[in-house]
mmCIF file with all atom_site columns, C-alpha atoms in Angstrom:
data_model
loop_
_atom_site.group_PDB
_atom_site.id
_atom_site.type_symbol
_atom_site.label_atom_id
_atom_site.label_alt_id
_atom_site.label_comp_id
_atom_site.label_asym_id
_atom_site.label_entity_id
_atom_site.label_seq_id
_atom_site.pdbx_PDB_ins_code
_atom_site.Cartn_x
_atom_site.Cartn_y
_atom_site.Cartn_z
_atom_site.occupancy
_atom_site.B_iso_or_equiv
_atom_site.pdbx_formal_charge
_atom_site.auth_seq_id
_atom_site.auth_comp_id
_atom_site.auth_asym_id
_atom_site.auth_atom_id
_atom_site.pdbx_PDB_model_num
ATOM 1   C CA . UNK A 1 1   ? 0.000  0.000  0.000   1.00 22.00 ? 5   UNK A CA 1
ATOM 2   C CA . UNK A 1 2   ? 1.323  3.444  -0.924  1.00 26.00 ? 6   UNK A CA 1
ATOM 3   C CA . UNK A 1 3   ? 2.181  6.243  1.389   1.00 25.00 ? 7   UNK A CA 1
ATOM 4   C CA . UNK A 1 4   ? -0.129 8.941  0.101   1.00 27.00 ? 8   UNK A CA 1
ATOM 5   C CA . UNK A 1 5   ? 0.719  12.340 1.456   1.00 26.00 ? 9   UNK A CA 1
ATOM 6   C CA . UNK A 1 6   ? -2.365 14.285 2.408   1.00 24.00 ? 10  UNK A CA 1
ATOM 7   C CA . UNK A 1 7   ? -2.977 17.873 3.274   1.00 25.00 ? 11  UNK A CA 1
ATOM 8   C CA . UNK A 1 8   ? -3.697 21.216 1.764   1.00 25.00 ? 12  UNK A CA 1
ATOM 9   C CA . UNK A 1 9   ? -1.751 23.447 -0.537  1.00 28.00 ? 13  UNK A CA 1
ATOM 10  C CA . UNK A 1 10  ? -0.539 26.678 0.967   1.00 32.00 ? 14  UNK A CA 1
ATOM 11  C CA . UNK A 1 11  ? 1.828  29.469 0.019   1.00 36.00 ? 15  UNK A CA 1
ATOM 12  C CA . UNK A 1 12  ? 4.881  29.748 2.180   1.00 37.00 ? 16  UNK A CA 1
ATOM 13  C CA . UNK A 1 13  ? 6.617  33.038 2.736   1.00 37.00 ? 17  UNK A CA 1
ATOM 14  C CA . UNK A 1 14  ? 9.553  31.251 4.412   1.00 44.00 ? 18  UNK A CA 1
ATOM 15  C CA . UNK A 1 15  ? 10.697 29.844 1.073   1.00 47.00 ? 19  UNK A CA 1
ATOM 16  C CA . UNK A 1 16  ? 12.834 32.293 -0.853  1.00 49.00 ? 20  UNK A CA 1
ATOM 17  C CA . UNK A 1 17  ? 11.374 33.788 -4.016  1.00 47.00 ? 21  UNK A CA 1
ATOM 18  C CA . UNK A 1 18  ? 14.857 33.563 -5.581  1.00 58.00 ? 22  UNK A CA 1
ATOM 19  C CA . UNK A 1 19  ? 14.877 29.821 -5.180  1.00 83.00 ? 23  UNK A CA 1
ATOM 20  C CA . UNK A 1 20  ? 13.228 27.457 -7.622  1.00 91.00 ? 24  UNK A CA 1
ATOM 21  C CA . UNK A 1 21  ? 13.692 29.769 -10.608 1.00 91.00 ? 25  UNK A CA 1
ATOM 22  C CA . UNK A 1 22  ? 13.031 26.924 -13.064 1.00 90.00 ? 26  UNK A CA 1
ATOM 23  C CA . UNK A 1 23  ? 9.742  26.062 -11.382 1.00 92.00 ? 27  UNK A CA 1
ATOM 24  C CA . UNK A 1 24  ? 8.682  29.696 -11.443 1.00 92.00 ? 28  UNK A CA 1
ATOM 25  C CA . UNK A 1 25  ? 8.720  29.594 -15.253 1.00 91.00 ? 29  UNK A CA 1
ATOM 26  C CA . UNK A 1 26  ? 6.092  26.836 -15.481 1.00 94.00 ? 30  UNK A CA 1
ATOM 27  C CA . UNK A 1 27  ? 2.495  26.431 -14.369 1.00 96.00 ? 31  UNK A CA 1
ATOM 28  C CA . UNK A 1 28  ? 2.319  23.661 -11.762 1.00 96.00 ? 32  UNK A CA 1
ATOM 29  C CA . UNK A 1 29  ? -0.621 21.526 -10.674 1.00 97.00 ? 33  UNK A CA 1
ATOM 30  C CA . UNK A 1 30  ? -0.337 20.027 -7.196  1.00 97.00 ? 34  UNK A CA 1
ATOM 31  C CA . UNK A 1 31  ? -2.854 17.315 -6.375  1.00 96.00 ? 35  UNK A CA 1
ATOM 32  C CA . UNK A 1 32  ? -4.933 18.121 -3.282  1.00 95.00 ? 36  UNK A CA 1
ATOM 33  C CA . UNK A 1 33  ? -3.624 14.888 -1.694  1.00 95.00 ? 37  UNK A CA 1
ATOM 34  C CA . UNK A 1 34  ? -0.050 16.198 -1.751  1.00 95.00 ? 38  UNK A CA 1
ATOM 35  C CA . UNK A 1 35  ? 1.007  18.362 1.149   1.00 91.00 ? 39  UNK A CA 1
ATOM 36  C CA . UNK A 1 36  ? 3.459  20.917 -0.156  1.00 93.00 ? 40  UNK A CA 1
ATOM 37  C CA . UNK A 1 37  ? 4.018  24.526 0.836   1.00 91.00 ? 41  UNK A CA 1
ATOM 38  C CA . UNK A 1 38  ? 5.195  26.605 -2.074  1.00 90.00 ? 42  UNK A CA 1
ATOM 39  C CA . UNK A 1 39  ? 6.509  30.138 -2.548  1.00 91.00 ? 43  UNK A CA 1
ATOM 40  C CA . UNK A 1 40  ? 4.019  32.760 -3.686  1.00 90.00 ? 44  UNK A CA 1
ATOM 41  C CA . UNK A 1 41  ? 6.170  33.335 -6.783  1.00 90.00 ? 45  UNK A CA 1
ATOM 42  C CA . UNK A 1 42  ? 5.233  29.969 -8.287  1.00 93.00 ? 46  UNK A CA 1
ATOM 43  C CA . UNK A 1 43  ? 2.285  29.756 -10.645 1.00 95.00 ? 47  UNK A CA 1
ATOM 44  C CA . UNK A 1 44  ? -0.111 27.118 -9.282  1.00 96.00 ? 48  UNK A CA 1
ATOM 45  C CA . UNK A 1 45  ? -3.026 26.083 -11.491 1.00 97.00 ? 49  UNK A CA 1
ATOM 46  C CA . UNK A 1 46  ? -6.281 24.366 -10.564 1.00 97.00 ? 50  UNK A CA 1
ATOM 47  C CA . UNK A 1 47  ? -6.258 21.603 -13.184 1.00 97.00 ? 51  UNK A CA 1
ATOM 48  C CA . UNK A 1 48  ? -3.657 19.291 -14.749 1.00 97.00 ? 52  UNK A CA 1
ATOM 49  C CA . UNK A 1 49  ? -4.738 20.445 -18.223 1.00 96.00 ? 53  UNK A CA 1
ATOM 50  C CA . UNK A 1 50  ? -3.349 23.910 -17.417 1.00 97.00 ? 54  UNK A CA 1
ATOM 51  C CA . UNK A 1 51  ? 0.015  22.712 -16.071 1.00 96.00 ? 55  UNK A CA 1
ATOM 52  C CA . UNK A 1 52  ? 3.427  21.935 -17.472 1.00 95.00 ? 56  UNK A CA 1
ATOM 53  C CA . UNK A 1 53  ? 4.291  20.018 -14.290 1.00 97.00 ? 57  UNK A CA 1
ATOM 54  C CA . UNK A 1 54  ? 1.812  17.756 -12.502 1.00 98.00 ? 58  UNK A CA 1
ATOM 55  C CA . UNK A 1 55  ? 2.658  16.704 -8.931  1.00 97.00 ? 59  UNK A CA 1
ATOM 56  C CA . UNK A 1 56  ? 0.605  13.759 -7.666  1.00 97.00 ? 60  UNK A CA 1
ATOM 57  C CA . UNK A 1 57  ? 0.820  11.191 -4.856  1.00 96.00 ? 61  UNK A CA 1
ATOM 58  C CA . UNK A 1 58  ? 2.483  7.849  -5.469  1.00 94.00 ? 62  UNK A CA 1
ATOM 59  C CA . UNK A 1 59  ? -0.893 6.070  -5.513  1.00 92.00 ? 63  UNK A CA 1
ATOM 60  C CA . UNK A 1 60  ? -2.946 8.474  -7.595  1.00 90.00 ? 64  UNK A CA 1
ATOM 61  C CA . UNK A 1 61  ? -6.654 8.244  -8.263  1.00 91.00 ? 65  UNK A CA 1
ATOM 62  C CA . UNK A 1 62  ? -5.978 8.424  -11.984 1.00 90.00 ? 66  UNK A CA 1
ATOM 63  C CA . UNK A 1 63  ? -5.804 5.565  -14.435 1.00 92.00 ? 67  UNK A CA 1
ATOM 64  C CA . UNK A 1 64  ? -2.645 4.852  -16.423 1.00 94.00 ? 68  UNK A CA 1
ATOM 65  C CA . UNK A 1 65  ? -4.217 6.011  -19.731 1.00 95.00 ? 69  UNK A CA 1
ATOM 66  C CA . UNK A 1 66  ? -4.729 9.486  -18.227 1.00 96.00 ? 70  UNK A CA 1
ATOM 67  C CA . UNK A 1 67  ? -1.098 9.659  -17.123 1.00 96.00 ? 71  UNK A CA 1
ATOM 68  C CA . UNK A 1 68  ? 0.062  8.526  -20.560 1.00 96.00 ? 72  UNK A CA 1
ATOM 69  C CA . UNK A 1 69  ? -2.161 11.176 -22.140 1.00 96.00 ? 73  UNK A CA 1
ATOM 70  C CA . UNK A 1 70  ? -0.429 13.824 -20.015 1.00 97.00 ? 74  UNK A CA 1
ATOM 71  C CA . UNK A 1 71  ? 2.922  12.536 -21.266 1.00 95.00 ? 75  UNK A CA 1
ATOM 72  C CA . UNK A 1 72  ? 1.644  12.689 -24.860 1.00 95.00 ? 76  UNK A CA 1
ATOM 73  C CA . UNK A 1 73  ? 0.784  16.324 -24.177 1.00 95.00 ? 77  UNK A CA 1
ATOM 74  C CA . UNK A 1 74  ? 4.430  16.829 -23.129 1.00 94.00 ? 78  UNK A CA 1
ATOM 75  C CA . UNK A 1 75  ? 3.685  17.425 -19.485 1.00 96.00 ? 79  UNK A CA 1
ATOM 76  C CA . UNK A 1 76  ? 6.110  16.448 -16.740 1.00 96.00 ? 80  UNK A CA 1
ATOM 77  C CA . UNK A 1 77  ? 4.683  14.203 -14.018 1.00 97.00 ? 81  UNK A CA 1
ATOM 78  C CA . UNK A 1 78  ? 6.081  13.890 -10.499 1.00 97.00 ? 82  UNK A CA 1
ATOM 79  C CA . UNK A 1 79  ? 5.003  10.964 -8.304  1.00 96.00 ? 83  UNK A CA 1
ATOM 80  C CA . UNK A 1 80  ? 5.702  11.521 -4.616  1.00 95.00 ? 84  UNK A CA 1
ATOM 81  C CA . UNK A 1 81  ? 5.797  8.774  -1.986  1.00 93.00 ? 85  UNK A CA 1
ATOM 82  C CA . UNK A 1 82  ? 7.145  5.313  -1.234  1.00 91.00 ? 86  UNK A CA 1
ATOM 83  C CA . UNK A 1 83  ? 5.222  3.621  -4.062  1.00 92.00 ? 87  UNK A CA 1
ATOM 84  C CA . UNK A 1 84  ? 6.276  6.111  -6.768  1.00 93.00 ? 88  UNK A CA 1
ATOM 85  C CA . UNK A 1 85  ? 8.409  3.621  -8.719  1.00 92.00 ? 89  UNK A CA 1
ATOM 86  C CA . UNK A 1 86  ? 5.777  0.865  -8.512  1.00 92.00 ? 90  UNK A CA 1
ATOM 87  C CA . UNK A 1 87  ? 3.138  3.227  -9.837  1.00 94.00 ? 91  UNK A CA 1
ATOM 88  C CA . UNK A 1 88  ? 5.459  4.313  -12.636 1.00 93.00 ? 92  UNK A CA 1
ATOM 89  C CA . UNK A 1 89  ? 6.091  0.679  -13.605 1.00 91.00 ? 93  UNK A CA 1
ATOM 90  C CA . UNK A 1 90  ? 2.359  -0.052 -13.619 1.00 93.00 ? 94  UNK A CA 1
ATOM 91  C CA . UNK A 1 91  ? 1.924  2.753  -16.181 1.00 94.00 ? 95  UNK A CA 1
ATOM 92  C CA . UNK A 1 92  ? 4.823  1.498  -18.306 1.00 92.00 ? 96  UNK A CA 1
ATOM 93  C CA . UNK A 1 93  ? 3.255  -1.962 -18.482 1.00 92.00 ? 97  UNK A CA 1
ATOM 94  C CA . UNK A 1 94  ? 0.057  -0.685 -20.127 1.00 94.00 ? 98  UNK A CA 1
ATOM 95  C CA . UNK A 1 95  ? -0.924 -0.852 -23.770 1.00 94.00 ? 99  UNK A CA 1
ATOM 96  C CA . UNK A 1 96  ? -1.340 2.937  -23.746 1.00 94.00 ? 100 UNK A CA 1
ATOM 97  C CA . UNK A 1 97  ? 2.345  3.383  -22.901 1.00 93.00 ? 101 UNK A CA 1
ATOM 98  C CA . UNK A 1 98  ? 3.486  0.798  -25.450 1.00 93.00 ? 102 UNK A CA 1
ATOM 99  C CA . UNK A 1 99  ? 1.421  2.450  -28.196 1.00 93.00 ? 103 UNK A CA 1
ATOM 100 C CA . UNK A 1 100 ? 2.751  5.928  -27.374 1.00 93.00 ? 104 UNK A CA 1
ATOM 101 C CA . UNK A 1 101 ? 6.531  5.485  -27.383 1.00 91.00 ? 105 UNK A CA 1
ATOM 102 C CA . UNK A 1 102 ? 8.947  4.120  -30.002 1.00 88.00 ? 106 UNK A CA 1
ATOM 103 C CA . UNK A 1 103 ? 10.948 2.122  -27.436 1.00 85.00 ? 107 UNK A CA 1
ATOM 104 C CA . UNK A 1 104 ? 8.575  1.305  -24.596 1.00 81.00 ? 108 UNK A CA 1
ATOM 105 C CA . UNK A 1 105 ? 11.050 -1.174 -23.128 1.00 80.00 ? 109 UNK A CA 1
ATOM 106 C CA . UNK A 1 106 ? 13.378 1.699  -22.081 1.00 82.00 ? 110 UNK A CA 1
ATOM 107 C CA . UNK A 1 107 ? 12.318 1.844  -18.448 1.00 78.00 ? 111 UNK A CA 1
ATOM 108 C CA . UNK A 1 108 ? 15.535 2.401  -16.545 1.00 77.00 ? 112 UNK A CA 1
ATOM 109 C CA . UNK A 1 109 ? 16.589 0.877  -13.263 1.00 80.00 ? 113 UNK A CA 1
ATOM 110 C CA . UNK A 1 110 ? 14.992 1.684  -9.965  1.00 79.00 ? 114 UNK A CA 1
ATOM 111 C CA . UNK A 1 111 ? 17.036 3.657  -7.503  1.00 78.00 ? 115 UNK A CA 1
ATOM 112 C CA . UNK A 1 112 ? 16.594 1.979  -4.110  1.00 77.00 ? 116 UNK A CA 1
ATOM 113 C CA . UNK A 1 113 ? 14.437 3.986  -1.734  1.00 80.00 ? 117 UNK A CA 1
ATOM 114 C CA . UNK A 1 114 ? 13.366 6.518  -4.357  1.00 87.00 ? 118 UNK A CA 1
ATOM 115 C CA . UNK A 1 115 ? 10.393 8.482  -3.024  1.00 92.00 ? 119 UNK A CA 1
ATOM 116 C CA . UNK A 1 116 ? 10.117 10.955 -5.901  1.00 95.00 ? 120 UNK A CA 1
ATOM 117 C CA . UNK A 1 117 ? 9.921  9.843  -9.521  1.00 95.00 ? 121 UNK A CA 1
ATOM 118 C CA . UNK A 1 118 ? 9.725  12.553 -12.155 1.00 95.00 ? 122 UNK A CA 1
ATOM 119 C CA . UNK A 1 119 ? 8.947  11.513 -15.711 1.00 95.00 ? 123 UNK A CA 1
ATOM 120 C CA . UNK A 1 120 ? 8.907  13.417 -18.983 1.00 95.00 ? 124 UNK A CA 1
ATOM 121 C CA . UNK A 1 121 ? 8.335  12.358 -22.576 1.00 92.00 ? 125 UNK A CA 1
ATOM 122 C CA . UNK A 1 122 ? 10.770 11.941 -25.441 1.00 89.00 ? 126 UNK A CA 1
ATOM 123 C CA . UNK A 1 123 ? 9.876  10.329 -28.772 1.00 86.00 ? 127 UNK A CA 1
ATOM 124 C CA . UNK A 1 124 ? 11.601 7.095  -27.759 1.00 87.00 ? 128 UNK A CA 1
ATOM 125 C CA . UNK A 1 125 ? 10.291 6.703  -24.216 1.00 89.00 ? 129 UNK A CA 1
ATOM 126 C CA . UNK A 1 126 ? 9.378  8.579  -21.092 1.00 92.00 ? 130 UNK A CA 1
ATOM 127 C CA . UNK A 1 127 ? 12.535 9.250  -19.115 1.00 91.00 ? 131 UNK A CA 1
ATOM 128 C CA . UNK A 1 128 ? 12.715 9.426  -15.348 1.00 92.00 ? 132 UNK A CA 1
ATOM 129 C CA . UNK A 1 129 ? 14.659 11.104 -12.606 1.00 93.00 ? 133 UNK A CA 1
ATOM 130 C CA . UNK A 1 130 ? 14.518 9.501  -9.171  1.00 93.00 ? 134 UNK A CA 1
ATOM 131 C CA . UNK A 1 131 ? 15.274 11.018 -5.807  1.00 94.00 ? 135 UNK A CA 1
ATOM 132 C CA . UNK A 1 132 ? 15.847 9.424  -2.438  1.00 90.00 ? 136 UNK A CA 1
ATOM 133 C CA . UNK A 1 133 ? 13.986 11.452 0.121   1.00 85.00 ? 137 UNK A CA 1
ATOM 134 C CA . UNK A 1 134 ? 13.288 10.960 3.800   1.00 79.00 ? 138 UNK A CA 1
ATOM 135 C CA . UNK A 1 135 ? 9.946  9.380  4.675   1.00 79.00 ? 139 UNK A CA 1
ATOM 136 C CA . UNK A 1 136 ? 8.741  12.880 5.586   1.00 82.00 ? 140 UNK A CA 1
ATOM 137 C CA . UNK A 1 137 ? 10.714 15.028 3.113   1.00 88.00 ? 141 UNK A CA 1
ATOM 138 C CA . UNK A 1 138 ? 10.879 18.758 3.618   1.00 92.00 ? 142 UNK A CA 1
ATOM 139 C CA . UNK A 1 139 ? 9.122  21.051 1.165   1.00 94.00 ? 143 UNK A CA 1
ATOM 140 C CA . UNK A 1 140 ? 12.540 22.425 0.265   1.00 93.00 ? 144 UNK A CA 1
ATOM 141 C CA . UNK A 1 141 ? 13.878 18.939 -0.618  1.00 93.00 ? 145 UNK A CA 1
ATOM 142 C CA . UNK A 1 142 ? 10.917 18.261 -2.896  1.00 95.00 ? 146 UNK A CA 1
ATOM 143 C CA . UNK A 1 143 ? 10.967 21.675 -4.569  1.00 96.00 ? 147 UNK A CA 1
ATOM 144 C CA . UNK A 1 144 ? 14.737 21.531 -5.079  1.00 94.00 ? 148 UNK A CA 1
ATOM 145 C CA . UNK A 1 145 ? 14.455 18.122 -6.757  1.00 95.00 ? 149 UNK A CA 1
ATOM 146 C CA . UNK A 1 146 ? 11.633 19.350 -9.001  1.00 96.00 ? 150 UNK A CA 1
ATOM 147 C CA . UNK A 1 147 ? 13.505 22.547 -9.860  1.00 95.00 ? 151 UNK A CA 1
ATOM 148 C CA . UNK A 1 148 ? 16.743 20.677 -10.641 1.00 93.00 ? 152 UNK A CA 1
ATOM 149 C CA . UNK A 1 149 ? 14.937 18.203 -12.868 1.00 94.00 ? 153 UNK A CA 1
ATOM 150 C CA . UNK A 1 150 ? 13.164 20.956 -14.812 1.00 93.00 ? 154 UNK A CA 1
ATOM 151 C CA . UNK A 1 151 ? 16.548 22.603 -15.350 1.00 91.00 ? 155 UNK A CA 1
ATOM 152 C CA . UNK A 1 152 ? 18.115 19.298 -16.464 1.00 89.00 ? 156 UNK A CA 1
ATOM 153 C CA . UNK A 1 153 ? 15.375 18.292 -18.894 1.00 88.00 ? 157 UNK A CA 1
ATOM 154 C CA . UNK A 1 154 ? 14.754 21.662 -20.549 1.00 73.00 ? 158 UNK A CA 1
ATOM 155 C CA . UNK A 1 155 ? 17.616 21.265 -23.059 1.00 60.00 ? 159 UNK A CA 1
ATOM 156 C CA . UNK A 1 156 ? 16.396 17.748 -23.861 1.00 51.00 ? 160 UNK A CA 1
ATOM 157 C CA . UNK A 1 157 ? 12.820 18.830 -24.550 1.00 48.00 ? 161 UNK A CA 1
ATOM 158 C CA . UNK A 1 158 ? 12.785 22.311 -26.046 1.00 45.00 ? 162 UNK A CA 1
ATOM 159 C CA . UNK A 1 159 ? 14.547 25.639 -26.283 1.00 42.00 ? 163 UNK A CA 1
ATOM 160 C CA . UNK A 1 160 ? 11.387 27.320 -25.018 1.00 41.00 ? 164 UNK A CA 1
ATOM 161 C CA . UNK A 1 161 ? 10.479 27.890 -21.387 1.00 43.00 ? 165 UNK A CA 1
ATOM 162 C CA . UNK A 1 162 ? 7.212  26.037 -22.066 1.00 53.00 ? 166 UNK A CA 1
ATOM 163 C CA . UNK A 1 163 ? 8.026  22.347 -21.676 1.00 60.00 ? 167 UNK A CA 1
ATOM 164 C CA . UNK A 1 164 ? 4.959  21.451 -23.745 1.00 52.00 ? 168 UNK A CA 1
ATOM 165 C CA . UNK A 1 165 ? 6.136  23.123 -26.970 1.00 46.00 ? 169 UNK A CA 1
#
């Protein structure tokens, strides 16, 4: 059973507005079941369809075809919690995933104890970044990992600041 993080989304003035510059460039959807305080400088949207980055718990209430559709739309998905890798693998094993990517067998190896899996699309396959986090990671740890990944994948996806273009 997954470790779903629950709570409410709230702005946090303690987090520096100069931090997370890469995240500030992209609309972000944070599932209501993910507890994460964010700086007021980040653009939070109310629906995944309006986001470039979708942050959801490791055992989401969405079906794999929806997640694959988000990847087709060139959105970045972050799964947070102890079952993040298992959820990711369950998506990879679907027909929707296999029909979407040229090399669906490119899954990568699981990093032991990864609690944050971030995935983004390429024509060949969806690539992942994995982070080991404490069982109760700090907001700063999560936001830093997300920000670093956005910075790392931007050159691989597009020259634009919109990851979906």
